[in-house]
PDB file of C-alpha atoms in Angstrom:
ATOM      1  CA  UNK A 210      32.981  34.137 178.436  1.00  0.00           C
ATOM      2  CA  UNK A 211      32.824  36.250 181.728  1.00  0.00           C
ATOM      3  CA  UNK A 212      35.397  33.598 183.094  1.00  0.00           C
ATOM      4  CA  UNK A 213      37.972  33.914 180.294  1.00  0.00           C
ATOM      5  CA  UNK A 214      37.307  37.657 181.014  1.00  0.00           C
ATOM      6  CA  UNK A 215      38.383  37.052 184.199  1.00  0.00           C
ATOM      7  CA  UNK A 216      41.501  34.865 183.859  1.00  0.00           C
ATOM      8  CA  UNK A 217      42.397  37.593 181.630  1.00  0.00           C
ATOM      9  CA  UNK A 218      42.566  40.536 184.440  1.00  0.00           C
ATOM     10  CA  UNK A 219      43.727  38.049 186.556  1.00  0.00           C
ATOM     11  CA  UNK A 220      47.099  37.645 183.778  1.00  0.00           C
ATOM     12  CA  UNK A 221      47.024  41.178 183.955  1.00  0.00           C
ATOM     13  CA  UNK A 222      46.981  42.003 187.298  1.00  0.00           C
ATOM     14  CA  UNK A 223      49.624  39.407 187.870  1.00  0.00           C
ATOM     15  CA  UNK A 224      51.934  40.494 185.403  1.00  0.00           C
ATOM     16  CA  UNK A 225      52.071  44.164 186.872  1.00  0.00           C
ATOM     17  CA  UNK A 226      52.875  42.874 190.080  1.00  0.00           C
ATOM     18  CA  UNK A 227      55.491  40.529 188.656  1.00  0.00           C
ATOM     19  CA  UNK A 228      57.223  43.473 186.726  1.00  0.00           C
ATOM     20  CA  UNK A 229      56.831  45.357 189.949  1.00  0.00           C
ATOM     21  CA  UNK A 230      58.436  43.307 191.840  1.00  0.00           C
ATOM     22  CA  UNK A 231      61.440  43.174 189.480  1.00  0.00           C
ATOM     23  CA  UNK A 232      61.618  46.823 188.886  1.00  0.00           C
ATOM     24  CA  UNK A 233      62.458  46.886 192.907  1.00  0.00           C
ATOM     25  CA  UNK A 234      64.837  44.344 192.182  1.00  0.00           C
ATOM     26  CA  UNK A 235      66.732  46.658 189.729  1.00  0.00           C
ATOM     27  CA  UNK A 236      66.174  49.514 192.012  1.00  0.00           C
ATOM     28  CA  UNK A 237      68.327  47.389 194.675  1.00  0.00           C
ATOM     29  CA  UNK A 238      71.324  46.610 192.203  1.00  0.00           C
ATOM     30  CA  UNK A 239      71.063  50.118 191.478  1.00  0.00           C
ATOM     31  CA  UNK A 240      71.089  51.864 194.750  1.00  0.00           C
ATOM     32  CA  UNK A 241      73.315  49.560 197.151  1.00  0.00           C
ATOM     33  CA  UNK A 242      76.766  49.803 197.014  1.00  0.00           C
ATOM     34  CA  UNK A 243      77.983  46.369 198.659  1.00  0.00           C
ATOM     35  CA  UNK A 244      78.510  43.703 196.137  1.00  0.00           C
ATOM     36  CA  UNK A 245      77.040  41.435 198.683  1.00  0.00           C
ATOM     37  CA  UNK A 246      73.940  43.399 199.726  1.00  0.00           C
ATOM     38  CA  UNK A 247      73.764  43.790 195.606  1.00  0.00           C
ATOM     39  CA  UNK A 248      73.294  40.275 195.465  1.00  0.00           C
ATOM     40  CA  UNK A 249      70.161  40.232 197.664  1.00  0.00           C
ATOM     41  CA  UNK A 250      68.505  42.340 194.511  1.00  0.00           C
ATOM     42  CA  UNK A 251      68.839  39.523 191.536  1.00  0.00           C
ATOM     43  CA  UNK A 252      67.659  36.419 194.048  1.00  0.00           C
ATOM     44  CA  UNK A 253      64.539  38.368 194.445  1.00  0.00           C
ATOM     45  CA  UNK A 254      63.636  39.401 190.783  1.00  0.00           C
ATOM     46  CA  UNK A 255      64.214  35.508 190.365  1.00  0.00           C
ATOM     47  CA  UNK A 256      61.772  34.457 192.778  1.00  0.00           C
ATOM     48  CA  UNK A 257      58.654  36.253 192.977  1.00  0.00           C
ATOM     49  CA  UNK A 258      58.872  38.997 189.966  1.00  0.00           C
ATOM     50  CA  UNK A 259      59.919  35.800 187.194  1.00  0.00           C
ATOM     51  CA  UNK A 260      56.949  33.446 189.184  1.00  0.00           C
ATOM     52  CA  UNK A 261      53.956  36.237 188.895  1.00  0.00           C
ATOM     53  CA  UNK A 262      55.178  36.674 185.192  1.00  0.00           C
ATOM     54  CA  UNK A 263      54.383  33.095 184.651  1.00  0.00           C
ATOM     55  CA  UNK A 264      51.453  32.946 186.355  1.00  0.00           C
ATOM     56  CA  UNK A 265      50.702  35.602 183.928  1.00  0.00           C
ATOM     57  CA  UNK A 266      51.178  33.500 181.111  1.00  0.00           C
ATOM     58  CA  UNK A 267      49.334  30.235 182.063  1.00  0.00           C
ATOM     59  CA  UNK A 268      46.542  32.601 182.870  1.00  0.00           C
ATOM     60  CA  UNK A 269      46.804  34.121 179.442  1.00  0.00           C
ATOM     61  CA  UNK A 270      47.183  30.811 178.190  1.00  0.00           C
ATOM     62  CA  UNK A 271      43.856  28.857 179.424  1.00  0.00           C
ATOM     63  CA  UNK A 272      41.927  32.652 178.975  1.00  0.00           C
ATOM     64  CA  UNK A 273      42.621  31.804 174.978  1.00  0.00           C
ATOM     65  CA  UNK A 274      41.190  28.379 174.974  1.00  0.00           C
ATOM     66  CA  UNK A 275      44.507  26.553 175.529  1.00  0.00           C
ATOM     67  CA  UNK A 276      46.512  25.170 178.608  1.00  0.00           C
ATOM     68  CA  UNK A 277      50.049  25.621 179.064  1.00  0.00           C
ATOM     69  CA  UNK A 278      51.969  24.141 181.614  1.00  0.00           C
ATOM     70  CA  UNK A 279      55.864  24.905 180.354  1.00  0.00           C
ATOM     71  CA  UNK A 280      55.616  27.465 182.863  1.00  0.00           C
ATOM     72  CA  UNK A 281      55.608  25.029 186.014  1.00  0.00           C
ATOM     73  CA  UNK A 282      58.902  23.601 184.371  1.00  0.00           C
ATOM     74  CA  UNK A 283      61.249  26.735 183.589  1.00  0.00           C
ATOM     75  CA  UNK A 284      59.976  28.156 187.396  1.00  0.00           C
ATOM     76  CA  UNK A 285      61.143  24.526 188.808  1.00  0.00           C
ATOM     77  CA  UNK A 286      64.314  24.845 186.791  1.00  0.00           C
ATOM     78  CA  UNK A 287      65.023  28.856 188.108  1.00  0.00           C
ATOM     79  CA  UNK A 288      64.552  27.511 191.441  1.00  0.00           C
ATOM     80  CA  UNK A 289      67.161  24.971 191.226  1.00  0.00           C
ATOM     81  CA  UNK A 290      69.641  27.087 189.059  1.00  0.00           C
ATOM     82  CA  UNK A 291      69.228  30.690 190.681  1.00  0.00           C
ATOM     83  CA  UNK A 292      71.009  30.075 194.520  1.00  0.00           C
ATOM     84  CA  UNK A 293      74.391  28.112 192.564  1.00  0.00           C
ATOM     85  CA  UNK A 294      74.600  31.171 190.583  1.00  0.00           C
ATOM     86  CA  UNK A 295      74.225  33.379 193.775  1.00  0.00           C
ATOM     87  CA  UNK A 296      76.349  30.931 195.537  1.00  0.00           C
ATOM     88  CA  UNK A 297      79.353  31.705 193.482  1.00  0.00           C
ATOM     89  CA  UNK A 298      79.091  35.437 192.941  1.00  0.00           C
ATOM     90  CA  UNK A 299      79.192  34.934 196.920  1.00  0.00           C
ATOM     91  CA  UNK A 300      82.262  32.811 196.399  1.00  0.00           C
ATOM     92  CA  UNK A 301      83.768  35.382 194.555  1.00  0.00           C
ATOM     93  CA  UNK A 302      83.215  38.588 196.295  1.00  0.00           C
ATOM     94  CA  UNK A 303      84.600  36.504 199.702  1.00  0.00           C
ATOM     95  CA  UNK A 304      87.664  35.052 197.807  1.00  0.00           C
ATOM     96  CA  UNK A 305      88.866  38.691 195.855  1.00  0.00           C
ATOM     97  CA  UNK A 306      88.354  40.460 199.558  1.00  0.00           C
ATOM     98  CA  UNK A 307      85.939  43.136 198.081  1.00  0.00           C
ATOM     99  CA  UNK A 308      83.534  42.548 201.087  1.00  0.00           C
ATOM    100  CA  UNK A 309      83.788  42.725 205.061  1.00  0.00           C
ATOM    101  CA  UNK A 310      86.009  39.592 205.979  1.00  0.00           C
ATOM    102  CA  UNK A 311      83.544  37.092 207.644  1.00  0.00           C
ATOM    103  CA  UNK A 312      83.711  35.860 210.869  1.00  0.00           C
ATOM    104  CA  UNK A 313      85.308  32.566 211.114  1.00  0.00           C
ATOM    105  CA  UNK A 314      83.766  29.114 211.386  1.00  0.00           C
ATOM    106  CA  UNK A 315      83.325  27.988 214.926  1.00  0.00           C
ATOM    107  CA  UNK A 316      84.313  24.107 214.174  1.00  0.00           C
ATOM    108  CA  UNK A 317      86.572  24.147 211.046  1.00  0.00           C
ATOM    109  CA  UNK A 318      89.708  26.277 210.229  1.00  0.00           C
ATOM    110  CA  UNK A 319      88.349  28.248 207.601  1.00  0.00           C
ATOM    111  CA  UNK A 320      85.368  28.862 205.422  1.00  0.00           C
ATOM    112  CA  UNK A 321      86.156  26.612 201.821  1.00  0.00           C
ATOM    113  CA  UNK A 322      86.729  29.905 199.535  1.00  0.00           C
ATOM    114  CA  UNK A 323      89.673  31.230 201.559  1.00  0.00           C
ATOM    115  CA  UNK A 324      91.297  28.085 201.843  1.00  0.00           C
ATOM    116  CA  UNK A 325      93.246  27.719 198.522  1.00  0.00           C
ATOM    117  CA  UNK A 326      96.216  27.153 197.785  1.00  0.00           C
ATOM    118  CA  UNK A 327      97.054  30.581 196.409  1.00  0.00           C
ATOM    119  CA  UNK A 328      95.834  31.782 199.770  1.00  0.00           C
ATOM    120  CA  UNK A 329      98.627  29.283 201.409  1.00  0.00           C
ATOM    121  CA  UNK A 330     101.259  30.422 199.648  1.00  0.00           C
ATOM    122  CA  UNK A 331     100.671  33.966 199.594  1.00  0.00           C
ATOM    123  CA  UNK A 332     101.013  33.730 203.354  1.00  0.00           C
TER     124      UNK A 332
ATOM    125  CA  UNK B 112      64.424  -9.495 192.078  1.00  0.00           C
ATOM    126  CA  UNK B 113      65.651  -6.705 194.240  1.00  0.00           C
ATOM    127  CA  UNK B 114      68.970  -6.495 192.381  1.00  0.00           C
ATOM    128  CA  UNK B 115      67.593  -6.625 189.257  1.00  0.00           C
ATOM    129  CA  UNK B 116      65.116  -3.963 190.194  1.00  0.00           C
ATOM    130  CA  UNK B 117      68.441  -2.025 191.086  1.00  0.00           C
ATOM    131  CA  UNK B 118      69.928  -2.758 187.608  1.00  0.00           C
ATOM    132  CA  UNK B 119      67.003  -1.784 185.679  1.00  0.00           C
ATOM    133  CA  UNK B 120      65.961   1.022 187.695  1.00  0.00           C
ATOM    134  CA  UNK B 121      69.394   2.555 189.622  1.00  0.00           C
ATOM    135  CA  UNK B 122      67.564   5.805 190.916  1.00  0.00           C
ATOM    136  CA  UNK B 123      63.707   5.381 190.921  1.00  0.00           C
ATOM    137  CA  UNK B 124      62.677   8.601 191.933  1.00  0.00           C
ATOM    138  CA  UNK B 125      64.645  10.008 188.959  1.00  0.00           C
ATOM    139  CA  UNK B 126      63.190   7.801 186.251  1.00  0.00           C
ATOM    140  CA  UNK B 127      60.016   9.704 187.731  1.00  0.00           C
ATOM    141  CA  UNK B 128      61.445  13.321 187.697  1.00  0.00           C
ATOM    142  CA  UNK B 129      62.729  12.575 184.299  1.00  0.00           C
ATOM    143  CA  UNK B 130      59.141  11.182 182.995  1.00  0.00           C
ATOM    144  CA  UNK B 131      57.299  14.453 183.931  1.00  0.00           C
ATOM    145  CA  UNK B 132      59.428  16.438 183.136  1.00  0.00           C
ATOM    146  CA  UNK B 133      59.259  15.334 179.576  1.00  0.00           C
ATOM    147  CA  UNK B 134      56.111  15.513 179.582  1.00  0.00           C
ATOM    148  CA  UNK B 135      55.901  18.797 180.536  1.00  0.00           C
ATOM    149  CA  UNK B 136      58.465  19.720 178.155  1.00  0.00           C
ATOM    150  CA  UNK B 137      55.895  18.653 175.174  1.00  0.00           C
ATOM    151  CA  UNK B 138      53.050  20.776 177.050  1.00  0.00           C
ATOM    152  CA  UNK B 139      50.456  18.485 175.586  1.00  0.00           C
ATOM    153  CA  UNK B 140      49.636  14.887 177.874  1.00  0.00           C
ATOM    154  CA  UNK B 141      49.682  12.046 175.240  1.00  0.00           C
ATOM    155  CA  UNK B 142      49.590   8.333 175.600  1.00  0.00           C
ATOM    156  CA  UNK B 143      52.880   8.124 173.404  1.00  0.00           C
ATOM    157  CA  UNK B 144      54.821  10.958 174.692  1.00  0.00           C
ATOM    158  CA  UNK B 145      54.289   9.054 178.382  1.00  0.00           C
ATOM    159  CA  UNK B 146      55.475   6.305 177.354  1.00  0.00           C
ATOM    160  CA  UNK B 147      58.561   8.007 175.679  1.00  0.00           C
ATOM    161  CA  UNK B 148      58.955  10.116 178.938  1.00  0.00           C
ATOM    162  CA  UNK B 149      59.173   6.557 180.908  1.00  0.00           C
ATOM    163  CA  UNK B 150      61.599   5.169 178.062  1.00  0.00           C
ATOM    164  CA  UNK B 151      63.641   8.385 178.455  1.00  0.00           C
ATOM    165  CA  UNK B 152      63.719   8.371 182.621  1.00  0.00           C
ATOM    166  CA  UNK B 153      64.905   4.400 182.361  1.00  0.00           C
ATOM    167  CA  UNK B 154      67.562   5.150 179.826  1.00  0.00           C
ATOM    168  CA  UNK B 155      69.145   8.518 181.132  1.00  0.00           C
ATOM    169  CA  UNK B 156      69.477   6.787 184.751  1.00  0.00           C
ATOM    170  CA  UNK B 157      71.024   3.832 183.633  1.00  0.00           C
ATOM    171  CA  UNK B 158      73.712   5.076 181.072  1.00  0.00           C
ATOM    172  CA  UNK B 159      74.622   7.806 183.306  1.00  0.00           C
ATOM    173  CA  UNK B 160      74.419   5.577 186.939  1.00  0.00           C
ATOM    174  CA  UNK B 161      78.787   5.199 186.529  1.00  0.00           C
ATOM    175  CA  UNK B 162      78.539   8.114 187.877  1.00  0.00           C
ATOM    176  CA  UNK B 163      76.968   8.617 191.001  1.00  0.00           C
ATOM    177  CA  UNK B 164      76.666   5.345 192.057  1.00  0.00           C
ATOM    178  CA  UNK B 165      75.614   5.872 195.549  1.00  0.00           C
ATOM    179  CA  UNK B 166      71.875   5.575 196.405  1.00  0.00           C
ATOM    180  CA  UNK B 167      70.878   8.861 198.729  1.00  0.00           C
ATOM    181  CA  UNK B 168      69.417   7.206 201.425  1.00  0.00           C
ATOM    182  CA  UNK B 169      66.028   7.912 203.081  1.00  0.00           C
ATOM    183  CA  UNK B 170      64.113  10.702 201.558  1.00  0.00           C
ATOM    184  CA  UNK B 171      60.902  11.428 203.013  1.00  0.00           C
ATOM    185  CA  UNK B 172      58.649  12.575 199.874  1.00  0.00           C
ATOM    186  CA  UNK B 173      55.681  13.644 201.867  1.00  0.00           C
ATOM    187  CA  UNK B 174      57.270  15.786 204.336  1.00  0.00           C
ATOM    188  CA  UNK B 175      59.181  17.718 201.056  1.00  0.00           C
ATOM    189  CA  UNK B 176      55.884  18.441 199.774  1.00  0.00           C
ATOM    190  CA  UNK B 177      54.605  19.456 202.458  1.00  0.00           C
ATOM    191  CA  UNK B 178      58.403  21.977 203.100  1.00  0.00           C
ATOM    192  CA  UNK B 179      57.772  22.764 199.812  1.00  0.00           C
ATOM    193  CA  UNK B 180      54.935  24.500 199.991  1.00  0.00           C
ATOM    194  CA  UNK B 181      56.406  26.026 203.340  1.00  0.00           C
ATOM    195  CA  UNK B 182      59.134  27.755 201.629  1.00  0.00           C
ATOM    196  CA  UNK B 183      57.053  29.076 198.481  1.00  0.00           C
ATOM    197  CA  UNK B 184      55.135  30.626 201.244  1.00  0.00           C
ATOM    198  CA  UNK B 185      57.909  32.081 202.866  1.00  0.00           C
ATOM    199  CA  UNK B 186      59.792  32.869 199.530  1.00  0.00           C
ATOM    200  CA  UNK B 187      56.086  35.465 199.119  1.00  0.00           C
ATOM    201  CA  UNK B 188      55.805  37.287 202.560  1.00  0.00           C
ATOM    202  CA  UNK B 189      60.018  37.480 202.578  1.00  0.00           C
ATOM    203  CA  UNK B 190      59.629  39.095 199.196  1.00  0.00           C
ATOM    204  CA  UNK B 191      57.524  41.751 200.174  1.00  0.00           C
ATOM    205  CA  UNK B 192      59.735  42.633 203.637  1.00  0.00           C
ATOM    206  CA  UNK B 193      62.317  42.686 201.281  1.00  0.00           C
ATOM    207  CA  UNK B 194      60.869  44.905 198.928  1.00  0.00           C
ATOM    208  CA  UNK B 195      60.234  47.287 201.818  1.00  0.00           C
ATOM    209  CA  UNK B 196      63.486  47.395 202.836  1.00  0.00           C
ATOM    210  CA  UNK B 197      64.373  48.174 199.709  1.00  0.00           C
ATOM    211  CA  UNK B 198      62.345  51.117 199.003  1.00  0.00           C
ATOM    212  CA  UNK B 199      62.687  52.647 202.455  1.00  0.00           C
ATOM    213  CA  UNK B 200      65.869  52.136 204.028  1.00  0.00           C
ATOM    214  CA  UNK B 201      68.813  54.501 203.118  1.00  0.00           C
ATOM    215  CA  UNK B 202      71.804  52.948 202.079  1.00  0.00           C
ATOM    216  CA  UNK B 203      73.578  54.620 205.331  1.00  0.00           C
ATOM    217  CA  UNK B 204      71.007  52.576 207.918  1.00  0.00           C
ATOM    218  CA  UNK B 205      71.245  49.566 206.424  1.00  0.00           C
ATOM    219  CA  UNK B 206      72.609  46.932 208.726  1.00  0.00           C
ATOM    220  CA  UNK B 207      73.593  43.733 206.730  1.00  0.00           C
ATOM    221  CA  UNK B 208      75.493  41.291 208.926  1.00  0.00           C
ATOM    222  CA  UNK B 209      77.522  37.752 208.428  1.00  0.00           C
ATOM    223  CA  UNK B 210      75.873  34.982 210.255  1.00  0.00           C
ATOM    224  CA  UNK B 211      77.354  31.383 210.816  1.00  0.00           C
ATOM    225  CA  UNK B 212      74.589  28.535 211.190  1.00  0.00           C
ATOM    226  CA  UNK B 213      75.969  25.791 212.746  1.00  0.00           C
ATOM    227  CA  UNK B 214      74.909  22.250 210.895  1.00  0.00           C
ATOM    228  CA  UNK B 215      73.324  19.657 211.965  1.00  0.00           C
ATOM    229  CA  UNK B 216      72.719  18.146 208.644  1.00  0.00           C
ATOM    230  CA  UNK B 217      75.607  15.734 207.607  1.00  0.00           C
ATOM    231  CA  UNK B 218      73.906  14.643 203.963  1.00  0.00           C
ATOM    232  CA  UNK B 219      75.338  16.712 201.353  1.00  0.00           C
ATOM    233  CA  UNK B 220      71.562  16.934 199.506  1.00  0.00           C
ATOM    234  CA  UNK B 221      70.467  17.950 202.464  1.00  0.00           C
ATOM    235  CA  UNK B 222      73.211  20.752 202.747  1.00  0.00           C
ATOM    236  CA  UNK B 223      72.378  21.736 199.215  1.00  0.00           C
ATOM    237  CA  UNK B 224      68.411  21.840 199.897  1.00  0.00           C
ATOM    238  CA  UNK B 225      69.007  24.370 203.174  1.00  0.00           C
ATOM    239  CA  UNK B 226      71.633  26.380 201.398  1.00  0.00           C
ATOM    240  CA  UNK B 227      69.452  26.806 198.062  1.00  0.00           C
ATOM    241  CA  UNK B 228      66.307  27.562 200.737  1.00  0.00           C
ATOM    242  CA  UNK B 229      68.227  30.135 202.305  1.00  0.00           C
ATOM    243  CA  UNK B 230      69.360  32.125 198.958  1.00  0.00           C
ATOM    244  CA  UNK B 231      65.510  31.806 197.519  1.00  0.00           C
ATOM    245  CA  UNK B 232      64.152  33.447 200.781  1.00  0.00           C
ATOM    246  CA  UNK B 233      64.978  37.068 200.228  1.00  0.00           C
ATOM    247  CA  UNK B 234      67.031  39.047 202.564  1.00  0.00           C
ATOM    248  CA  UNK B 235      69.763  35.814 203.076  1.00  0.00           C
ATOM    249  CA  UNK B 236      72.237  34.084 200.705  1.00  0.00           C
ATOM    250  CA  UNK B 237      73.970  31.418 201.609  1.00  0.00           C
ATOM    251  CA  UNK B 238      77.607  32.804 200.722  1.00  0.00           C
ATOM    252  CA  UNK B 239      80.000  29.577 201.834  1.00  0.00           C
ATOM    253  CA  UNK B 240      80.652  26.250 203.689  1.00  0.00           C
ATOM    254  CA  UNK B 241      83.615  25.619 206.452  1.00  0.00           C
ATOM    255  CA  UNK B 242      86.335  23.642 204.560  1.00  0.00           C
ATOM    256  CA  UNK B 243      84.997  20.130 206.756  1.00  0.00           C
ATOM    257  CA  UNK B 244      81.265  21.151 205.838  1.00  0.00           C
ATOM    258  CA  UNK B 245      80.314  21.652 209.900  1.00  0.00           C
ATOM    259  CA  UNK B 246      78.763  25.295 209.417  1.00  0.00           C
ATOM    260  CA  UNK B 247      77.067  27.613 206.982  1.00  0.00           C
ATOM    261  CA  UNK B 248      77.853  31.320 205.860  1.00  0.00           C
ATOM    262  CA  UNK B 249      75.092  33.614 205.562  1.00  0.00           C
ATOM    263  CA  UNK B 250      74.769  37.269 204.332  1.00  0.00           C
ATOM    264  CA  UNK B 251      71.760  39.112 206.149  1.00  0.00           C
ATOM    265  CA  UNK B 252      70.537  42.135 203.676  1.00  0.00           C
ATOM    266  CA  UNK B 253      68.952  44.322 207.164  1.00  0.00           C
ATOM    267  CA  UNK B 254      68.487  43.165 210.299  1.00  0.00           C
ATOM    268  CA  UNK B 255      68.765  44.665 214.180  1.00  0.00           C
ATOM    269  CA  UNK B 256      69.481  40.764 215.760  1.00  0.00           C
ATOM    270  CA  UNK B 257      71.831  38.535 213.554  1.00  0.00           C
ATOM    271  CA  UNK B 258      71.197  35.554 216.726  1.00  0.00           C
ATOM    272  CA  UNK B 259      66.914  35.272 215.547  1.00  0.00           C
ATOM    273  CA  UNK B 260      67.473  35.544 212.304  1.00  0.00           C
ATOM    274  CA  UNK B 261      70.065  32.229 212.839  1.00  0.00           C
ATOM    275  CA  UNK B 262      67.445  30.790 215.253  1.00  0.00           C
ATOM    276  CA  UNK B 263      65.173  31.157 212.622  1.00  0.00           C
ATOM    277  CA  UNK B 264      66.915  29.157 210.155  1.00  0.00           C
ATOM    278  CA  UNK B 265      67.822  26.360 212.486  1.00  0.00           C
ATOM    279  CA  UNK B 266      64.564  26.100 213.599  1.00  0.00           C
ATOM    280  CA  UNK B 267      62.410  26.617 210.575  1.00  0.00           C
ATOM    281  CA  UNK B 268      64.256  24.597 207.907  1.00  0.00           C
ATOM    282  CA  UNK B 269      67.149  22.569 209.162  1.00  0.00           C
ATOM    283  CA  UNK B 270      64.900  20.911 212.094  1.00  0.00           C
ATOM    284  CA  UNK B 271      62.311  19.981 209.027  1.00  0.00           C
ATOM    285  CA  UNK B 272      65.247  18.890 206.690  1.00  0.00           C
ATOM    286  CA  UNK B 273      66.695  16.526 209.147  1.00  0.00           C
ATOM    287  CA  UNK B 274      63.308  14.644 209.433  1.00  0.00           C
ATOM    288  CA  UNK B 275      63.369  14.855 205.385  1.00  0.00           C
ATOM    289  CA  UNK B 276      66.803  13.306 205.089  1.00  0.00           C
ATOM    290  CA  UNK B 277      66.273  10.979 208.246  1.00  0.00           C
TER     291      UNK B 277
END
């Protein structure tokens, strides 16, 4: 009884820190005006703030009497999914020009986004 | 016997993904669902083996869990710099920064592993590859010395990765 008790501050506390950690998150999209130093906000709430929230849950879960373990899977699966989504917002924001131009590669001619063919022909 | 291992069984560690992952999908360990899981992670492999038929070549299970683990950790005390940053720095001090990594890696997993490291670890994305895949763009949220925080990749996860993917 005290141990189900337990688990169940324990959910709790976990899920205020998770929804803490993504209200900073939305703070960040909010207050910097970079679309690149925007994108540092979302890969965060994704991380930490979605993992504590489903900590939260399992914890909630076994307090009741049962055991979930879904939990392990959609983290595993935001893990994979969350840096190709990043990745191409990144893609984006280099290709349209609407960030500082980056420095170029040391070995290659260019980085892979800038060299299209509309690039090519525009020059 | 090896080849028809190969036939049956194209991408082992797959079937295995594939079999938990089912499992954990029903949220409930059963004898049946198992077996269905195994069924499932024999099948999906096979029918779709056209196409990738290459085999990725040495991968060092151990030594992921073990970077794993690492990372997670990292992904934590990164978090809460971030968050910091976040909350305290004005918009006007803030000094993100473009940094090239120069790779060693040559296995495109092993690319995709470091680059998806480097986004989950807050305060860097991984924003691009050279056209010929030799170095790796990275955005830098706040930092005072782009060369440590490069060092620091290198060092930390690509050395680790290349004894992953030896």
């Amino acid at each position: 009884m005290t141990l189900d008790a337990l688990a169940l501050y324990a959910a709790a506390l976990s899920l205020l820190i998770g929804s803490g950690f993504v209200l900073v998150g939305v703070i960040g999209l909010l207050k910097f005006n970079d679309p690149m130093t925007r994108l540092h906000a979302p890969t965060k709430v994704g991380t930490v703030g979605i993992g504590m929230m489903l900590l939260g849950s399992i914890l909630f879960a076994s307090a009741s009497g049962q055991t979930s373990i879904h939990e392990l899977l959609i983290m595993a699966f935001l893990f994979v999914t969350a840096p190709v989504s990043a990745h191409f917002i990144a893609k984006v924001t280099i290709h349209r020009g609407t960030c500082e131009t980056p420095p170029a590669p040391p070995k290659d001619d260019t980085w892979s986004t800038l060299n299209s063919p509309d690039d090519q022909t525009a020059d | 016997m090896e080849r028809a291992f190969r036939w049956v069984l194209p991408h082992p560690l797959l079937t295995l993904i594939l079999a938990v992952v089912w499992v954990l999908l029903q949220n409930e360990i059963t004898a049946g669902m198992a077996v269905f899981g195994v069924i499932l992670g024999i099948l999906i492999p096979w029918v779709t083996s056209v196409w990738w038929p290459d085999q990725p070549n040495g991968f060092r299970i151990g030594k992921m869990a073990t970077y794993s683990v690492m990372v997670i950790w990292d992904i934590i005390v990164a978090n809460i710099q971030v968050a910091w940053i976040v909350l305290t720095v004005p918009n006007a001090k803030l000094k993100p920064a473009w940094i090239v990594v120069p790779l060693e890696l040559k296995a495109p997993e092993a690319i995709t592993v470091l680059a998806g490291t480097i986004t989950l670890t807050p305060g860097t994305v991984s924003a691009d590859l050279s056209d010929e895949g030799h170095s790796l763009l990275v955005h830098v949220l706040h930092t005072d010395d782009p060369d440590s925080v490069r060092d620091d990749i290198k060092d930390r996860y690509e050395r680790r990765l290349l004894e992953i993917f030896a």
